[in-house]
CSV table of N, CA and C and ligand atoms in Angstrom, one decimal:
chain,number,residue,atom,x,y,z
A,1,MET,N,0.0,-4.7,-25.2
A,1,MET,CA,0.0,-4.3,-24.0
A,1,MET,C,-1.6,-3.4,-24.1
A,2,CYS,N,-2.7,-4.0,-23.2
A,2,CYS,CA,-3.5,-3.1,-23.0
A,2,CYS,C,-3.2,-1.8,-21.8
A,3,LYS,N,-3.7,-0.9,-22.7
A,3,LYS,CA,-4.1,0.7,-22.0
A,3,LYS,C,-5.3,1.3,-21.7
A,4,ASP,N,-5.1,1.9,-20.8
A,4,ASP,CA,-6.4,3.0,-20.7
A,4,ASP,C,-5.8,4.2,-20.4
A,5,PRO,N,-6.3,5.0,-21.7
A,5,PRO,CA,-5.8,6.1,-21.9
A,5,PRO,C,-5.7,7.3,-21.0
A,6,ASP,N,-6.6,7.1,-19.9
A,6,ASP,CA,-7.0,7.9,-19.2
A,6,ASP,C,-6.9,7.5,-17.2
A,7,CYS,N,-5.8,6.4,-17.6
A,7,CYS,CA,-5.4,5.8,-16.1
A,7,CYS,C,-3.8,6.4,-16.1
A,8,ILE,N,-3.8,7.1,-14.5
A,8,ILE,CA,-2.4,7.3,-14.1
A,8,ILE,C,-1.3,6.6,-14.3
A,9,PHE,N,-1.8,5.3,-13.6
A,9,PHE,CA,-0.5,5.0,-13.5
A,9,PHE,C,-0.2,4.0,-15.0
A,10,CYS,N,-1.0,4.1,-16.2
A,10,CYS,CA,-0.6,3.8,-17.5
A,10,CYS,C,0.5,4.6,-17.7
A,11,LYS,N,0.2,6.1,-17.6
A,11,LYS,CA,0.9,6.9,-18.1
A,11,LYS,C,2.2,6.7,-17.3
A,12,ILE,N,2.2,6.5,-15.8
A,12,ILE,CA,3.4,6.4,-15.4
A,12,ILE,C,4.3,5.4,-15.6
A,13,ALA,N,3.7,4.2,-16.1
A,13,ALA,CA,4.1,2.9,-16.9
A,13,ALA,C,5.1,3.3,-17.7
A,14,ASP,N,4.4,4.2,-19.0
A,14,ASP,CA,4.8,5.3,-20.0
A,14,ASP,C,5.5,6.1,-19.8
A,15,HIS,N,6.1,6.5,-18.4
A,15,HIS,CA,7.2,7.7,-18.1
A,15,HIS,C,6.4,9.1,-18.9
A,16,GLU,N,5.1,9.1,-19.0
A,16,GLU,CA,4.4,10.1,-19.5
A,16,GLU,C,4.1,11.4,-18.1
A,17,ILE,N,4.3,10.4,-17.0
A,17,ILE,CA,4.2,10.9,-15.7
A,17,ILE,C,5.2,10.4,-15.2
A,18,PRO,N,6.2,11.4,-14.2
A,18,PRO,CA,7.3,11.4,-13.5
A,18,PRO,C,6.7,10.4,-12.4
A,19,SER,N,7.8,9.6,-11.8
A,19,SER,CA,7.8,9.0,-10.4
A,19,SER,C,9.3,8.6,-9.9
A,20,THR,N,9.5,8.1,-8.9
A,20,THR,CA,10.5,7.6,-8.4
A,20,THR,C,10.6,6.4,-8.6
A,21,VAL,N,11.4,5.9,-9.6
A,21,VAL,CA,11.0,4.4,-10.0
A,21,VAL,C,12.2,3.6,-9.2
A,22,VAL,N,11.8,2.2,-8.6
A,22,VAL,CA,12.6,1.6,-7.8
A,22,VAL,C,13.2,0.3,-8.4
A,23,TYR,N,12.0,-0.2,-9.1
A,23,TYR,CA,12.7,-1.3,-10.2
A,23,TYR,C,11.7,-1.1,-11.4
A,24,GLU,N,12.1,-1.6,-12.7
A,24,GLU,CA,11.6,-1.5,-13.4
A,24,GLU,C,12.0,-3.0,-14.9
A,25,ASP,N,11.0,-3.8,-15.4
A,25,ASP,CA,11.4,-4.5,-16.3
A,25,ASP,C,10.1,-4.6,-17.2
A,26,ASP,N,10.3,-5.2,-18.5
A,26,ASP,CA,9.2,-5.3,-19.6
A,26,ASP,C,7.8,-5.8,-19.0
A,27,GLN,N,7.8,-5.7,-18.0
A,27,GLN,CA,6.5,-6.3,-17.8
A,27,GLN,C,6.0,-5.2,-16.4
A,28,VAL,N,6.7,-4.6,-15.9
A,28,VAL,CA,6.4,-4.1,-14.7
A,28,VAL,C,7.2,-2.8,-13.8
A,29,ILE,N,6.7,-2.2,-13.5
A,29,ILE,CA,7.0,-0.8,-12.7
A,29,ILE,C,7.4,-0.4,-11.6
A,30,ALA,N,7.7,-0.4,-10.7
A,30,ALA,CA,7.8,-0.1,-9.0
A,30,ALA,C,8.1,1.2,-9.0
A,31,PHE,N,7.3,2.0,-8.2
A,31,PHE,CA,7.7,3.7,-8.0
A,31,PHE,C,7.4,3.9,-6.6
A,32,ASP,N,7.6,4.7,-6.1
A,32,ASP,CA,7.5,5.4,-4.8
A,32,ASP,C,6.3,5.8,-4.3
A,33,ASP,N,5.6,5.6,-3.4
A,33,ASP,CA,4.2,6.1,-3.0
A,33,ASP,C,4.0,7.5,-2.9
A,34,LEU,N,3.4,8.3,-3.3
A,34,LEU,CA,3.1,9.7,-3.1
A,34,LEU,C,2.8,10.6,-1.7
A,35,SER,N,1.9,9.2,-1.2
A,35,SER,CA,1.4,9.7,-0.2
A,35,SER,C,1.9,8.5,1.2
A,36,PRO,N,3.1,8.4,1.6
A,36,PRO,CA,3.6,6.9,2.1
A,36,PRO,C,2.8,7.0,3.5
A,37,GLN,N,2.7,5.9,3.3
A,37,GLN,CA,2.4,5.3,4.7
A,37,GLN,C,3.2,4.6,5.7
A,38,ALA,N,4.4,3.9,5.0
A,38,ALA,CA,5.2,3.6,6.2
A,38,ALA,C,6.5,4.3,5.5
A,39,PRO,N,7.9,4.3,6.3
A,39,PRO,CA,8.9,4.6,5.9
A,39,PRO,C,9.3,4.4,4.7
A,40,VAL,N,9.1,2.8,4.0
A,40,VAL,CA,9.0,2.5,2.5
A,40,VAL,C,7.5,1.9,2.2
A,41,HIS,N,7.5,2.8,1.4
A,41,HIS,CA,5.8,2.2,0.5
A,41,HIS,C,6.0,2.6,-1.1
A,42,THR,N,6.6,1.6,-1.3
A,42,THR,CA,6.4,1.3,-3.1
A,42,THR,C,5.8,1.0,-3.6
A,43,LEU,N,5.3,1.0,-4.4
A,43,LEU,CA,3.8,0.4,-5.1
A,43,LEU,C,4.8,-0.6,-6.3
A,44,VAL,N,4.3,-1.7,-6.3
A,44,VAL,CA,4.5,-2.7,-7.7
A,44,VAL,C,3.5,-2.7,-8.6
A,45,VAL,N,3.4,-2.5,-9.9
A,45,VAL,CA,2.4,-2.5,-10.9
A,45,VAL,C,2.9,-2.9,-12.2
A,46,PRO,N,1.8,-4.0,-12.7
A,46,PRO,CA,2.2,-4.4,-14.0
A,46,PRO,C,2.3,-2.9,-15.3
A,47,LYS,N,2.8,-3.4,-16.0
A,47,LYS,CA,2.7,-2.0,-17.1
A,47,LYS,C,1.2,-2.3,-17.6
A,48,ALA,N,1.0,-3.5,-18.2
A,48,ALA,CA,-0.5,-3.6,-18.8
A,48,ALA,C,-1.5,-3.2,-17.6
A,49,HIS,N,-2.8,-2.6,-18.0
A,49,HIS,CA,-4.0,-2.2,-17.3
A,49,HIS,C,-4.6,-3.6,-16.8
A,50,TYR,N,-4.7,-3.9,-15.4
A,50,TYR,CA,-5.7,-4.6,-15.1
A,50,TYR,C,-6.3,-4.0,-13.9
A,51,GLN,N,-7.7,-4.5,-14.0
A,51,GLN,CA,-8.5,-3.1,-13.3
A,51,GLN,C,-7.9,-3.6,-11.6
A,52,ASP,N,-8.1,-5.0,-11.1
A,52,ASP,CA,-7.7,-5.0,-9.9
A,52,ASP,C,-7.1,-6.5,-9.9
A,53,VAL,N,-7.1,-7.0,-8.7
A,53,VAL,CA,-6.1,-8.5,-8.3
A,53,VAL,C,-7.1,-9.9,-8.8
A,54,THR,N,-8.7,-9.5,-9.1
A,54,THR,CA,-9.3,-10.4,-9.9
A,54,THR,C,-9.2,-10.7,-11.1
A,55,ALA,N,-8.5,-9.6,-11.7
A,55,ALA,CA,-8.5,-9.5,-13.3
A,55,ALA,C,-7.9,-11.3,-13.2
A,56,ASP,N,-8.2,-11.3,-15.3
A,56,ASP,CA,-7.3,-12.8,-15.8
A,56,ASP,C,-5.9,-12.6,-16.1
A,57,ILE,N,-5.1,-12.3,-15.0
A,57,ILE,CA,-3.7,-11.7,-15.2
A,57,ILE,C,-2.9,-12.8,-15.6
A,58,PRO,N,-1.8,-12.8,-16.9
A,58,PRO,CA,-1.3,-13.8,-17.6
A,58,PRO,C,-0.1,-14.1,-16.0
A,59,GLY,N,0.5,-15.4,-16.3
A,59,GLY,CA,1.1,-16.0,-15.2
A,59,GLY,C,2.4,-15.1,-15.5
A,60,GLU,N,2.8,-15.0,-16.7
A,60,GLU,CA,4.1,-14.3,-16.7
A,60,GLU,C,4.3,-13.1,-16.0
A,61,THR,N,2.8,-12.5,-16.0
A,61,THR,CA,2.9,-11.2,-15.4
A,61,THR,C,3.2,-11.2,-13.9
A,62,LEU,N,2.4,-12.0,-13.5
A,62,LEU,CA,2.1,-12.5,-11.9
A,62,LEU,C,3.8,-12.9,-11.2
A,63,VAL,N,4.4,-13.5,-12.4
A,63,VAL,CA,5.8,-14.0,-11.8
A,63,VAL,C,6.6,-12.8,-11.9
A,64,ALA,N,6.5,-11.9,-12.6
A,64,ALA,CA,7.5,-10.8,-13.1
A,64,ALA,C,6.6,-9.5,-11.8
A,65,ILE,N,6.0,-9.9,-11.6
A,65,ILE,CA,4.8,-9.0,-10.0
A,65,ILE,C,6.0,-9.4,-8.6
A,66,THR,N,5.8,-10.9,-8.8
A,66,THR,CA,6.7,-11.5,-7.5
A,66,THR,C,8.3,-10.9,-7.2
A,67,LYS,N,8.7,-11.0,-8.6
A,67,LYS,CA,10.1,-10.8,-9.0
A,67,LYS,C,10.3,-9.5,-8.5
A,68,ALA,N,9.3,-8.4,-8.9
A,68,ALA,CA,9.4,-7.2,-8.7
A,68,ALA,C,9.4,-6.7,-7.0
A,69,ILE,N,8.5,-7.4,-6.3
A,69,ILE,CA,8.4,-7.1,-5.1
A,69,ILE,C,9.7,-8.1,-4.3
A,70,ARG,N,10.4,-8.7,-5.0
A,70,ARG,CA,11.9,-9.1,-4.0
A,70,ARG,C,12.6,-7.8,-4.2
A,71,GLU,N,12.9,-7.3,-5.9
A,71,GLU,CA,13.7,-6.4,-6.5
A,71,GLU,C,13.7,-5.2,-5.6
A,72,VAL,N,12.3,-4.9,-5.0
A,72,VAL,CA,11.8,-3.7,-4.0
A,72,VAL,C,12.5,-3.8,-2.8
A,73,ALA,N,12.1,-5.0,-2.3
A,73,ALA,CA,12.7,-5.5,-0.7
A,73,ALA,C,14.0,-5.5,-0.8
A,74,ALA,N,14.7,-6.0,-1.9
A,74,ALA,CA,16.1,-6.0,-1.9
A,74,ALA,C,16.7,-4.2,-1.9
A,75,ALA,N,16.4,-3.5,-2.7
A,75,ALA,CA,16.8,-2.3,-3.1
A,75,ALA,C,16.5,-1.4,-2.2
A,76,LYS,N,15.5,-1.9,-1.0
A,76,LYS,CA,15.2,-1.1,0.1
A,76,LYS,C,15.4,-1.8,1.2
A,77,GLY,N,16.2,-2.6,1.3
A,77,GLY,CA,16.9,-3.5,2.3
A,77,GLY,C,15.8,-3.5,3.3
A,78,LEU,N,15.0,-4.4,2.9
A,78,LEU,CA,13.8,-4.6,3.9
A,78,LEU,C,13.7,-6.1,4.3
A,79,ASP,N,15.2,-6.5,4.8
A,79,ASP,CA,15.5,-7.5,5.2
A,79,ASP,C,15.0,-8.3,6.4
A,80,ASP,N,14.0,-7.2,7.1
A,80,ASP,CA,13.1,-7.6,8.6
A,80,ASP,C,11.7,-7.9,8.1
A,81,GLY,N,11.5,-7.7,6.7
A,81,GLY,CA,10.2,-8.0,6.8
A,81,GLY,C,9.6,-6.7,6.1
A,82,PHE,N,8.2,-7.1,5.5
A,82,PHE,CA,7.6,-6.1,5.1
A,82,PHE,C,6.3,-6.7,4.7
A,83,ARG,N,5.6,-6.1,4.3
A,83,ARG,CA,3.9,-6.4,4.1
A,83,ARG,C,3.5,-5.5,2.4
A,84,VAL,N,2.6,-6.7,2.0
A,84,VAL,CA,2.1,-6.3,0.7
A,84,VAL,C,1.0,-6.3,0.5
A,85,ILE,N,0.3,-5.3,0.3
A,85,ILE,CA,-1.4,-5.2,0.3
A,85,ILE,C,-1.8,-4.8,-1.3
A,86,SER,N,-3.2,-5.4,-1.9
A,86,SER,CA,-3.6,-4.8,-3.0
A,86,SER,C,-5.0,-4.8,-2.6
A,87,ASN,N,-5.6,-3.5,-2.6
A,87,ASN,CA,-6.9,-2.9,-2.5
A,87,ASN,C,-7.5,-3.3,-3.8
A,88,LYS,N,-9.2,-4.0,-3.2
A,88,LYS,CA,-9.6,-4.4,-4.6
A,88,LYS,C,-11.7,-4.0,-4.4
A,89,GLY,N,-11.9,-2.5,-5.0
A,89,GLY,CA,-12.7,-2.3,-4.8
A,89,GLY,C,-12.8,-0.8,-3.8
A,90,GLU,N,-14.1,-0.9,-3.6
A,90,GLU,CA,-14.8,0.3,-2.6
A,90,GLU,C,-14.5,0.2,-1.1
A,91,HIS,N,-15.0,-0.9,-0.5
A,91,HIS,CA,-14.7,-1.5,0.8
A,91,HIS,C,-13.1,-1.5,0.8
A,92,ALA,N,-12.3,-1.7,0.6
A,92,ALA,CA,-10.9,-1.8,1.0
A,92,ALA,C,-10.7,0.0,0.5
A,93,GLY,N,-11.1,0.5,-0.2
A,93,GLY,CA,-10.7,1.8,-0.4
A,93,GLY,C,-9.5,2.1,-1.5
A,94,GLN,N,-10.0,1.1,-2.6
A,94,GLN,CA,-9.1,1.5,-3.7
A,94,GLN,C,-9.3,2.6,-4.7
A,95,THR,N,-8.4,3.3,-4.9
A,95,THR,CA,-8.9,4.8,-5.9
A,95,THR,C,-8.5,4.8,-7.3
A,96,VAL,N,-6.8,3.7,-7.4
A,96,VAL,CA,-6.9,3.9,-8.4
A,96,VAL,C,-6.8,2.7,-9.0
A,97,MET,N,-7.7,2.8,-10.0
A,97,MET,CA,-8.4,1.3,-10.5
A,97,MET,C,-7.4,0.6,-11.8
A,98,HIS,N,-6.2,1.0,-11.5
A,98,HIS,CA,-4.9,0.1,-11.9
A,98,HIS,C,-4.6,-1.1,-11.2
A,99,LEU,N,-4.5,-2.1,-11.3
A,99,LEU,CA,-3.7,-3.3,-10.0
A,99,LEU,C,-2.5,-2.6,-9.5
A,100,HIS,N,-2.5,-3.2,-8.5
A,100,HIS,CA,-1.2,-2.3,-8.1
A,100,HIS,C,-1.2,-3.2,-6.6
A,101,PHE,N,0.8,-3.3,-5.9
A,101,PHE,CA,0.8,-3.7,-4.7
A,101,PHE,C,1.5,-2.9,-3.9
A,102,HIS,N,1.1,-2.7,-3.0
A,102,HIS,CA,1.8,-1.7,-1.9
A,102,HIS,C,2.7,-2.5,-1.3
A,103,VAL,N,4.0,-2.0,-1.2
A,103,VAL,CA,4.9,-2.6,-0.8
A,103,VAL,C,5.3,-1.8,0.9
A,104,LEU,N,5.2,-2.4,1.7
A,104,LEU,CA,5.1,-1.1,3.1
A,104,LEU,C,6.8,-2.2,4.1
A,105,GLY,N,7.4,-1.3,5.0
A,105,GLY,CA,7.9,-1.8,5.6
A,105,GLY,C,8.9,-0.4,6.0
A,106,GLY,N,10.3,-0.7,6.6
A,106,GLY,CA,11.2,0.1,7.0
A,106,GLY,C,10.8,0.2,8.6
A,107,LYS,N,10.1,-0.2,9.5
A,107,LYS,CA,9.7,-0.3,10.5
A,107,LYS,C,8.1,-1.6,10.8
A,108,PRO,N,9.0,-1.8,12.2
A,108,PRO,CA,8.1,-3.1,13.0
A,108,PRO,C,6.4,-2.4,12.2
A,109,LEU,N,5.7,-3.2,11.9
A,109,LEU,CA,4.1,-2.9,11.5
A,109,LEU,C,3.3,-3.4,12.5
A,110,GLY,N,4.0,-3.6,13.1
A,110,GLY,CA,2.6,-4.7,14.0
A,110,GLY,C,1.9,-5.8,13.6
A,111,GLU,N,1.5,-6.3,14.7
A,111,GLU,CA,0.8,-8.3,13.8
A,111,GLU,C,-0.5,-8.0,13.4
A,112,GLY,N,-1.2,-6.6,13.6
A,112,GLY,CA,-2.9,-6.4,12.7
A,112,GLY,C,-2.7,-6.1,11.4
A,113,LEU,N,-3.6,-6.3,11.0
A,113,LEU,CA,-3.4,-6.4,9.1
A,113,LEU,C,-3.5,-4.6,9.0
A,114,ILE,N,-4.3,-3.8,9.6
A,114,ILE,CA,-3.9,-2.3,9.6
A,114,ILE,C,-4.0,-1.6,10.7
B,201,AMP,P1,-5.1,2.4,-3.7
B,201,AMP,O1,-6.0,3.0,-2.5
B,201,AMP,O2,-4.7,1.1,-3.0
B,201,AMP,O3,-6.0,2.2,-4.8
B,201,AMP,O4,-3.5,3.2,-3.8
B,201,AMP,C1,-3.1,3.9,-4.7
B,201,AMP,C2,-2.5,4.9,-3.9
B,201,AMP,O5,-1.4,5.7,-5.3
B,201,AMP,C3,-2.1,5.5,-3.2
B,201,AMP,O6,-1.5,4.8,-1.9
B,201,AMP,C4,-1.7,7.1,-3.7
B,201,AMP,O7,-1.1,7.6,-2.6
B,201,AMP,C5,-0.9,6.6,-5.4
B,201,AMP,N1,-0.8,7.9,-5.8
B,201,AMP,C6,-1.5,8.2,-6.6
B,201,AMP,N2,-1.2,8.6,-7.5
B,201,AMP,C7,0.4,8.6,-7.4
B,201,AMP,C8,1.2,9.1,-8.4
B,201,AMP,N3,1.3,10.0,-9.2
B,201,AMP,N4,2.3,8.5,-8.0
B,201,AMP,C9,2.7,7.7,-6.7
B,201,AMP,N5,1.6,7.1,-6.3
B,201,AMP,C10,0.6,7.6,-6.3
B,202,ZN,ZN1,-4.0,1.7,-16.4
């Protein structure tokens, strides 16, 4: 599995840095964001290092990501809906260069994207 030794999310995936784990399997880890932007703000992160959503991501990993999003929604009781965001690059404000999906919910988020 591809890892970046300087990457914080690789370290969280390997449990070298603690996090509040919501869901985990062999491909994916999901943990609560340190600076939540909504009542529920969980990050779904593949354990292998990919820079962003435009990387060449194996199909089985994409399937695992969608399953993890579903598991997070169930664990957090997001029955009324939620938003999934993946930032790519400077204009999107990506700060951690390891692919991740923000799962946001727990209140009405409004119709606007941001
Ligand atoms: P982005 O701006 O899309 O790259 O999002 C990175 C997210 O990672 C931000 O929402 C940060 O609050 C979050 N974050 C950074 N370090 C940690 C950490 N150690 N544990 C949990 N969330 C983190
Ligand atoms: Zn990484």
